[in-house]
Structure formats: C-alpha cells, structure tokens
Tab-separated table of C-alpha atoms in Angstrom:
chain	number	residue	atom	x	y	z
A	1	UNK	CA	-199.760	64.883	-18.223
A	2	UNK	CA	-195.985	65.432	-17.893
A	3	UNK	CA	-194.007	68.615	-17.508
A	4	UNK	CA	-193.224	68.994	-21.068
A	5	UNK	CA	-196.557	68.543	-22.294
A	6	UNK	CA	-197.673	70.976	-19.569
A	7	UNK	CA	-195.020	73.220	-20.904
A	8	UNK	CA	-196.044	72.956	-24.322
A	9	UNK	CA	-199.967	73.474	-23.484
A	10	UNK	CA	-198.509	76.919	-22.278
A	11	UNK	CA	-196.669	77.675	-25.302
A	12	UNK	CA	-199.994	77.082	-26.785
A	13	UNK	CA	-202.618	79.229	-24.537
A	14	UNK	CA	-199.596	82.081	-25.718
A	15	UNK	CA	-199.532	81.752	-28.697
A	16	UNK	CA	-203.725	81.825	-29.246
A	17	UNK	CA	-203.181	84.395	-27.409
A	18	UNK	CA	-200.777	86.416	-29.560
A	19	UNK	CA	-202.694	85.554	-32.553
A	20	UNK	CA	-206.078	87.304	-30.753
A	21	UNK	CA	-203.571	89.971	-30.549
A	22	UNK	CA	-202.606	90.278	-34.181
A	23	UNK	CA	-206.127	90.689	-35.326
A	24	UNK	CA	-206.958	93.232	-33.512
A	25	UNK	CA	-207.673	96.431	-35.513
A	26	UNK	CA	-205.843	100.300	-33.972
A	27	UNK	CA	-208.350	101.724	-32.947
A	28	UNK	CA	-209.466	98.271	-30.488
A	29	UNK	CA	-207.432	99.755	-27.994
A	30	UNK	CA	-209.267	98.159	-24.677
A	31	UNK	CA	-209.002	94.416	-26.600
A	32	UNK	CA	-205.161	95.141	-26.954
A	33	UNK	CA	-204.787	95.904	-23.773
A	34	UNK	CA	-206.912	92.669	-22.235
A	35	UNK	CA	-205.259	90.418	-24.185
A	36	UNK	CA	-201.677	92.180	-23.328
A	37	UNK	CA	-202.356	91.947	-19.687
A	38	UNK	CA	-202.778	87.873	-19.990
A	39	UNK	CA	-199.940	87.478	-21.775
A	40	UNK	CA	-197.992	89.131	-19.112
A	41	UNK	CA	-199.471	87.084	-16.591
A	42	UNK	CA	-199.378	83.839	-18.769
A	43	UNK	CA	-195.521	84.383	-19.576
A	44	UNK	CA	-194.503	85.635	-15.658
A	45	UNK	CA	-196.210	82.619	-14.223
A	46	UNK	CA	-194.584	80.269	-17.280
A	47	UNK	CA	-191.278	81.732	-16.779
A	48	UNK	CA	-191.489	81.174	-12.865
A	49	UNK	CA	-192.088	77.685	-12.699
A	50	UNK	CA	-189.295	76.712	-15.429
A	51	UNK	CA	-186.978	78.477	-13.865
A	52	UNK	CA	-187.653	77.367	-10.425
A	53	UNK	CA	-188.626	74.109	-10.950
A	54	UNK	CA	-188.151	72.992	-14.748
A	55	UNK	CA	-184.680	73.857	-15.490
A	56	UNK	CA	-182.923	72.733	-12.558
A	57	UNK	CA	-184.433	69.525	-12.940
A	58	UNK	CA	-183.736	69.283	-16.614
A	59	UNK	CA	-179.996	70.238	-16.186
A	60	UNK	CA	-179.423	67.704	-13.770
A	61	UNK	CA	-181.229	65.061	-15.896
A	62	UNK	CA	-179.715	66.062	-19.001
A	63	UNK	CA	-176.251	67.959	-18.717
A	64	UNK	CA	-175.581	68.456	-22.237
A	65	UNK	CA	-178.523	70.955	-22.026
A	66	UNK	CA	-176.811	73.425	-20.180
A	67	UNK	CA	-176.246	75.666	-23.108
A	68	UNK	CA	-179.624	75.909	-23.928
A	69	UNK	CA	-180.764	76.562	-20.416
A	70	UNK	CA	-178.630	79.250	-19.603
A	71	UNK	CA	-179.496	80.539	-23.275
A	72	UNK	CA	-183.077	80.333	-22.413
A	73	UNK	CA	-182.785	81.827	-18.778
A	74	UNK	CA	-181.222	85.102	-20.731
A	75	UNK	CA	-184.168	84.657	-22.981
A	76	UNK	CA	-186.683	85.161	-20.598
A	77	UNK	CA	-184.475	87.976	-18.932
A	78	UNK	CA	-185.168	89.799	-22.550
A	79	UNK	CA	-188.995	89.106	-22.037
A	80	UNK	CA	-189.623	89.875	-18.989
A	81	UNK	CA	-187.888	93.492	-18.820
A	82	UNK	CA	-190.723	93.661	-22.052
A	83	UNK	CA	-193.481	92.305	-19.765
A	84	UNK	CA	-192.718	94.592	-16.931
A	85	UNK	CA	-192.831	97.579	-20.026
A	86	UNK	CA	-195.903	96.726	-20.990
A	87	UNK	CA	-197.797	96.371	-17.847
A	88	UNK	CA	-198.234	100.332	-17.596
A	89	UNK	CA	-197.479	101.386	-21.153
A	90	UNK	CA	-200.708	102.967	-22.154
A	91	UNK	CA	-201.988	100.842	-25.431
A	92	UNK	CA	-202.504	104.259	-27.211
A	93	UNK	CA	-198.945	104.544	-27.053
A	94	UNK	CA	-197.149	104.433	-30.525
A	95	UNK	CA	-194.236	101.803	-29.050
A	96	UNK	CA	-197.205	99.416	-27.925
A	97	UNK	CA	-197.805	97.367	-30.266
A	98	UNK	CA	-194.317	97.478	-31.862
A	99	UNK	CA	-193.059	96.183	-28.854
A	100	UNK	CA	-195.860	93.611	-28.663
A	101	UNK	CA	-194.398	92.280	-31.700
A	102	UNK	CA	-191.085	91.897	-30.773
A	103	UNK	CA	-192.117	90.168	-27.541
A	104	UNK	CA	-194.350	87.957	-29.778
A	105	UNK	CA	-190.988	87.366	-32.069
A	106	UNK	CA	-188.718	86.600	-29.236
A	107	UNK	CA	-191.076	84.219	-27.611
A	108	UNK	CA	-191.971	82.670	-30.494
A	109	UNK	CA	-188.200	81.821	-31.115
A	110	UNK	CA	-187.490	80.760	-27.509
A	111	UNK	CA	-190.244	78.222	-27.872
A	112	UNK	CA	-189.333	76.943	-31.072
A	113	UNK	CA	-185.666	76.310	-29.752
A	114	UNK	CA	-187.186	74.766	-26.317
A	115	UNK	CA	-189.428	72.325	-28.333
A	116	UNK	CA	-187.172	71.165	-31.062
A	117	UNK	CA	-184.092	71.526	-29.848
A	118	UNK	CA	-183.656	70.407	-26.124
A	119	UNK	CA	-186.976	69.326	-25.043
A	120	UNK	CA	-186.397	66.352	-26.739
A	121	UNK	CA	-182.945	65.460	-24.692
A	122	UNK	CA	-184.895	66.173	-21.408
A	123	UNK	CA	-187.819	63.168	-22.591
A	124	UNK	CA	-185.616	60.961	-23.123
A	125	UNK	CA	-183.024	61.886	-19.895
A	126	UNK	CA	-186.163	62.123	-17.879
A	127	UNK	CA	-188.367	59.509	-19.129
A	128	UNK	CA	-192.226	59.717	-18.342
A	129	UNK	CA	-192.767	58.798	-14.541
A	130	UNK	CA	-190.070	61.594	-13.537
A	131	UNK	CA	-191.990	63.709	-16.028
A	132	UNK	CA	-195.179	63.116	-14.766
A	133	UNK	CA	-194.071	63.736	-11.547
A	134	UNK	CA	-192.081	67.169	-12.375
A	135	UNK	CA	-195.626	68.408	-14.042
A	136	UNK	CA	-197.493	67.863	-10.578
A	137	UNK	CA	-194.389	70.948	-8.991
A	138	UNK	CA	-194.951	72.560	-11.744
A	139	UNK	CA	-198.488	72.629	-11.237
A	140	UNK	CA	-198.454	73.602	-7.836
A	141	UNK	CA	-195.447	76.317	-8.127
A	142	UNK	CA	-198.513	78.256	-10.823
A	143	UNK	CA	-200.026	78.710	-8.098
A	144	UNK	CA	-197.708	80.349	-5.774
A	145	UNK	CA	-196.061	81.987	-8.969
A	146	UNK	CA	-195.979	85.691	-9.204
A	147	UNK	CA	-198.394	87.493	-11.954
A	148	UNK	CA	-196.601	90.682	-12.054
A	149	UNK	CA	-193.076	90.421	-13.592
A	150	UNK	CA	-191.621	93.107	-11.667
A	151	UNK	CA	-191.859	90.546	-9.193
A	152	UNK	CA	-189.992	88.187	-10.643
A	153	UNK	CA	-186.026	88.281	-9.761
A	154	UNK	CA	-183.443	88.955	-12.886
A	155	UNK	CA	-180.931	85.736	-13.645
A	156	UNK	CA	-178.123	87.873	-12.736
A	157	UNK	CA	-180.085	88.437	-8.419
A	158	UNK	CA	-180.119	84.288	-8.264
C-alpha cells in the first residue's frame, strides 16, 4: 500500500462513517453520538499524520502543490475547531447535528480537492517506492497520533 492509497482508505472509513450518521433517525441519540465520537478520532488521527508526515513530504516532492497544502492545512484548522465542539456537545443539543453536517460538507470538499486535484501531482512527483515507503510513517505516526483534537496544535502554533 502507498501513502495515498492509505490516505484514501481513510477518506473512505469517514465517509461510511458519515453516511451511518445520516441515517440515523432524532430520537437515536446514543448511535449519533458513537458514530460522532469515531469520526473525531478518525479525522484527529488523519489530520495528524498528513500534517506531520504527508504534507511536508508532498511539498518537497511536488512544489507546485503548495497552494493546495497550505489551503488544506487551513482546512483542517476549520475541522478540527468542529471536532473539538463536538467532543462534549451533548447530541440532544439542537446545533448537533447541524454542525455534524457542516463538518460532513467541509470534509467532504477537502477530500474531493485532495483526491482530484493534487493527489495526482504528488503520484507522479513521488512515484510508488517513495510512496510505499511514506505509507509505512504514516502508519506508524497513527499510532503515536493524538485521538482528542484539543490535542492537536492549530497551523498558526507550528
């Protein structure tokens, strides 16, 4: 597996995820509030290890990226000041799901932009063995990533 494939099998787990979320009736209050609870963990831990370890490589690689990088580092600014909302926002509450679905919509964006328009660039800057190899840090930074996004340091602290 390479680091954009790993990537992308992220995007996917989230996105099952946020369609578990959408079917879920008002008054399945507990179910919301499972499934919001591993999206905040899915999206801190996803956001970690691109920023530490996926972006740095793919702006080196692939310069002409920048743009989108630093676009997509203020991205996941926006999401996780959401995350960090919803971790003790009470699912009964009436802004809950709303702002469920506007973290769903931004999300859903930022991946659509990563996947068409730069991930591409970074393939073919990268090629496959430096791929392969970026997906085994990648792998290894989940596990020292933090799950709790209040732990995770704003763009503008780095």
């Amino acid at each position: 597996m390479d680091a954009i494939v790993l990537l992308r099998e992220d995007h996917k787990t989230v996105e099952k995820l946020f369609k578990q979320f959408e079917k879920t009736g008002d008054d399945d209050l507990s179910e919301r509030r499972t499934i919001a609870d591993e999206v905040i963990q899915e999206l801190t831990v996803h956001t970690w290890i691109e920023e530490q370890i996926f972006y740095p490589a793919a702006r080196e690689a692939a310069p002409d990226t920048t743009d989108h990088i630093l676009e997509s580092i203020e991205e996941h600014h926006a999401v996780v000041w959401m995350l960090s909302e919803l971790k003790d926002m009470p699912p009964s509450d009436e802004r809950f799901k709303a702002k469920m679905s506007v973290l769903m919509e931004n999300v859903r964006h930022h991946v659509e932009e990563e996947e068409k328009e730069w991930f591409p660039d970074v393939r073919k800057a990268m090629g496959r063995t430096r791929l392969t190899e970026l997906a085994k840090r990648l792998e290894a930074e989940k596990d020292k990533a933090p799950r709790d996004p209040l732990a995770v340091p704003s763009a503008d602290s780095k």
